[in-house]
Tab-separated table of C-alpha atoms in Angstrom:
chain	number	residue	atom	x	y	z
Y	1144	UNK	CA	0.106	-0.122	-0.021
Y	1145	UNK	CA	1.323	3.361	-1.075
Y	1146	UNK	CA	-0.068	6.775	-0.515
Y	1147	UNK	CA	1.455	9.862	-2.119
Y	1148	UNK	CA	0.052	13.371	-1.439
Y	1149	UNK	CA	0.444	16.526	-3.576
Y	1150	UNK	CA	-0.977	19.810	-3.928
Y	1151	UNK	CA	0.220	21.496	-0.913
Y	1152	UNK	CA	1.608	25.097	-0.847
Y	1153	UNK	CA	1.306	28.626	0.670
Y	1154	UNK	CA	-1.699	30.695	0.201
Y	1155	UNK	CA	-3.422	33.958	1.707
Y	1156	UNK	CA	-6.138	33.673	4.135
Y	1157	UNK	CA	-9.366	33.257	2.238
Y	1158	UNK	CA	-7.721	31.340	-0.615
Y	1159	UNK	CA	-8.048	27.920	-1.882
Y	1160	UNK	CA	-5.993	24.769	-2.349
Y	1161	UNK	CA	-6.636	21.346	-3.634
Y	1162	UNK	CA	-4.864	18.376	-2.292
Y	1163	UNK	CA	-4.598	15.036	-3.932
Y	1164	UNK	CA	-3.575	11.537	-2.708
Y	1165	UNK	CA	-2.545	8.786	-5.311
Y	1166	UNK	CA	-3.111	5.280	-4.004
Y	1167	UNK	CA	-1.483	2.209	-5.114
Y	1168	UNK	CA	-1.215	-1.299	-4.013
Y	1169	UNK	CA	-4.869	-1.543	-3.380
Y	1170	UNK	CA	-8.171	-0.383	-4.622
Y	1171	UNK	CA	-9.241	2.727	-2.902
Y	1172	UNK	CA	-13.026	2.114	-3.185
Y	1173	UNK	CA	-12.477	-1.013	-0.954
Y	1174	UNK	CA	-10.982	0.999	1.759
Y	1175	UNK	CA	-12.015	3.765	4.097
Y	1176	UNK	CA	-9.888	6.882	3.281
Y	1177	UNK	CA	-9.216	10.164	4.950
Y	1178	UNK	CA	-7.299	13.395	5.336
Y	1179	UNK	CA	-5.597	14.225	8.680
Y	1180	UNK	CA	-3.492	17.154	9.685
Y	1181	UNK	CA	-0.769	18.124	12.217
Y	1182	UNK	CA	0.288	21.523	13.156
Y	1183	UNK	CA	3.683	22.054	15.113
Y	1184	UNK	CA	3.314	21.120	18.677
Y	1185	UNK	CA	-0.204	19.702	18.247
Y	1186	UNK	CA	-1.607	16.144	17.992
Y	1187	UNK	CA	-2.561	14.960	14.611
Y	1188	UNK	CA	-6.419	15.319	13.976
Y	1189	UNK	CA	-8.804	13.928	11.550
Y	1190	UNK	CA	-10.013	16.442	8.925
Y	1191	UNK	CA	-12.397	14.517	6.807
Y	1192	UNK	CA	-12.974	10.747	5.879
Y	1193	UNK	CA	-14.891	9.141	2.985
Y	1194	UNK	CA	-16.515	5.613	3.446
Y	1195	UNK	CA	-16.528	2.805	0.924
Y	1196	UNK	CA	-20.090	3.784	0.252
Y	1197	UNK	CA	-19.101	7.236	-0.370
Y	1198	UNK	CA	-20.463	8.798	3.057
Y	1199	UNK	CA	-18.407	11.642	4.318
Y	1200	UNK	CA	-17.741	13.262	7.746
Y	1201	UNK	CA	-15.760	16.356	8.730
Y	1202	UNK	CA	-14.312	17.885	11.721
Y	1203	UNK	CA	-16.417	20.866	12.689
Y	1204	UNK	CA	-13.732	23.460	12.177
Y	1205	UNK	CA	-13.810	22.697	8.256
Y	1206	UNK	CA	-17.386	21.927	7.657
Y	1207	UNK	CA	-18.680	24.175	4.695
Y	1208	UNK	CA	-15.219	25.026	3.669
Y	1209	UNK	CA	-13.587	21.604	2.752
Y	1210	UNK	CA	-14.800	18.875	0.448
Y	1211	UNK	CA	-13.307	15.357	0.219
Y	1212	UNK	CA	-13.999	13.214	-2.786
Y	1213	UNK	CA	-12.618	10.138	-4.463
Y	1214	UNK	CA	-12.020	9.469	-8.278
Y	1215	UNK	CA	-12.367	5.605	-7.989
Y	1216	UNK	CA	-11.408	5.133	-11.578
Y	1217	UNK	CA	-8.055	6.783	-10.988
Y	1218	UNK	CA	-7.612	5.555	-7.399
Y	1219	UNK	CA	-7.137	9.314	-6.261
Y	1220	UNK	CA	-8.567	10.925	-3.058
Y	1221	UNK	CA	-9.030	14.689	-3.097
Y	1222	UNK	CA	-9.453	17.436	-0.601
Y	1223	UNK	CA	-10.774	20.758	-1.855
Y	1224	UNK	CA	-10.147	23.328	0.674
Y	1225	UNK	CA	-11.783	26.811	0.282
Y	1226	UNK	CA	-11.765	29.963	2.431
Y	1227	UNK	CA	-8.608	28.877	4.072
Y	1228	UNK	CA	-7.653	30.272	7.374
Y	1229	UNK	CA	-4.342	30.769	9.070
Y	1230	UNK	CA	-5.399	28.001	11.643
Y	1231	UNK	CA	-5.566	25.644	8.802
Y	1232	UNK	CA	-1.749	25.659	8.478
Y	1233	UNK	CA	-0.451	22.184	9.004
Y	1234	UNK	CA	1.159	19.105	7.570
Y	1235	UNK	CA	-1.655	17.292	5.719
Y	1236	UNK	CA	-1.689	13.555	5.527
Y	1237	UNK	CA	-3.683	10.960	3.548
Y	1238	UNK	CA	-4.580	7.664	5.179
Y	1239	UNK	CA	-6.438	4.448	4.527
Y	1240	UNK	CA	-7.858	1.496	6.326
Y	1241	UNK	CA	-9.073	-1.861	5.334
Y	1242	UNK	CA	-11.511	-1.779	8.284
Y	1243	UNK	CA	-15.084	-1.047	7.766
Y	1244	UNK	CA	-15.924	2.430	8.737
Y	1245	UNK	CA	-18.773	4.595	9.338
Y	1246	UNK	CA	-19.351	8.363	8.724
Y	1247	UNK	CA	-19.326	9.074	12.358
Y	1248	UNK	CA	-17.048	11.468	14.438
Y	1249	UNK	CA	-15.235	8.745	16.181
Y	1250	UNK	CA	-13.907	7.472	12.818
Y	1251	UNK	CA	-11.864	10.792	12.538
Y	1252	UNK	CA	-9.396	9.417	15.241
Y	1253	UNK	CA	-5.833	8.648	13.583
Y	1254	UNK	CA	-5.760	5.335	15.447
Y	1255	UNK	CA	-8.412	4.066	13.117
Y	1256	UNK	CA	-6.049	4.242	10.102
Y	1257	UNK	CA	-3.060	1.902	9.372
Y	1258	UNK	CA	-1.682	3.290	6.170
Y	1259	UNK	CA	-0.276	6.761	5.830
Y	1260	UNK	CA	1.282	9.052	3.347
Y	1261	UNK	CA	4.263	11.202	3.861
Y	1262	UNK	CA	2.212	14.428	4.052
Y	1263	UNK	CA	2.089	17.674	2.149
Y	1264	UNK	CA	2.600	21.129	3.745
Y	1265	UNK	CA	-0.175	23.725	3.830
Y	1266	UNK	CA	0.647	27.241	4.943
Y	1267	UNK	CA	-2.000	29.877	5.209
Y	1268	UNK	CA	-0.823	33.540	5.767
Y	1269	UNK	CA	-2.987	36.226	7.476
């Protein structure tokens, strides 16, 4: 299983970025996948997940601003981030698990996921 993120960068507050995660070694649609982030000095937190059935759930702080989606034909996970805020600054990670998952808040815990990418940095300037 390999996950490779791309699309990070620097942007002004209010701007947008689109992250992608190319998955290989497994079929993404058979896994539960998600995006997580970790800011310096803080614990890793779940941002959004998408279930095998296409259900989604987001952490409250990004609801209405971020959208997770999956291109099953290309095995790519996306995260569209709009109206970015300085507090969104973090390293963003793509993750996957073969476990069944539900679109419920407890699934946003990093401990639910066993496969991780290397991360891509997102910096939002005020």
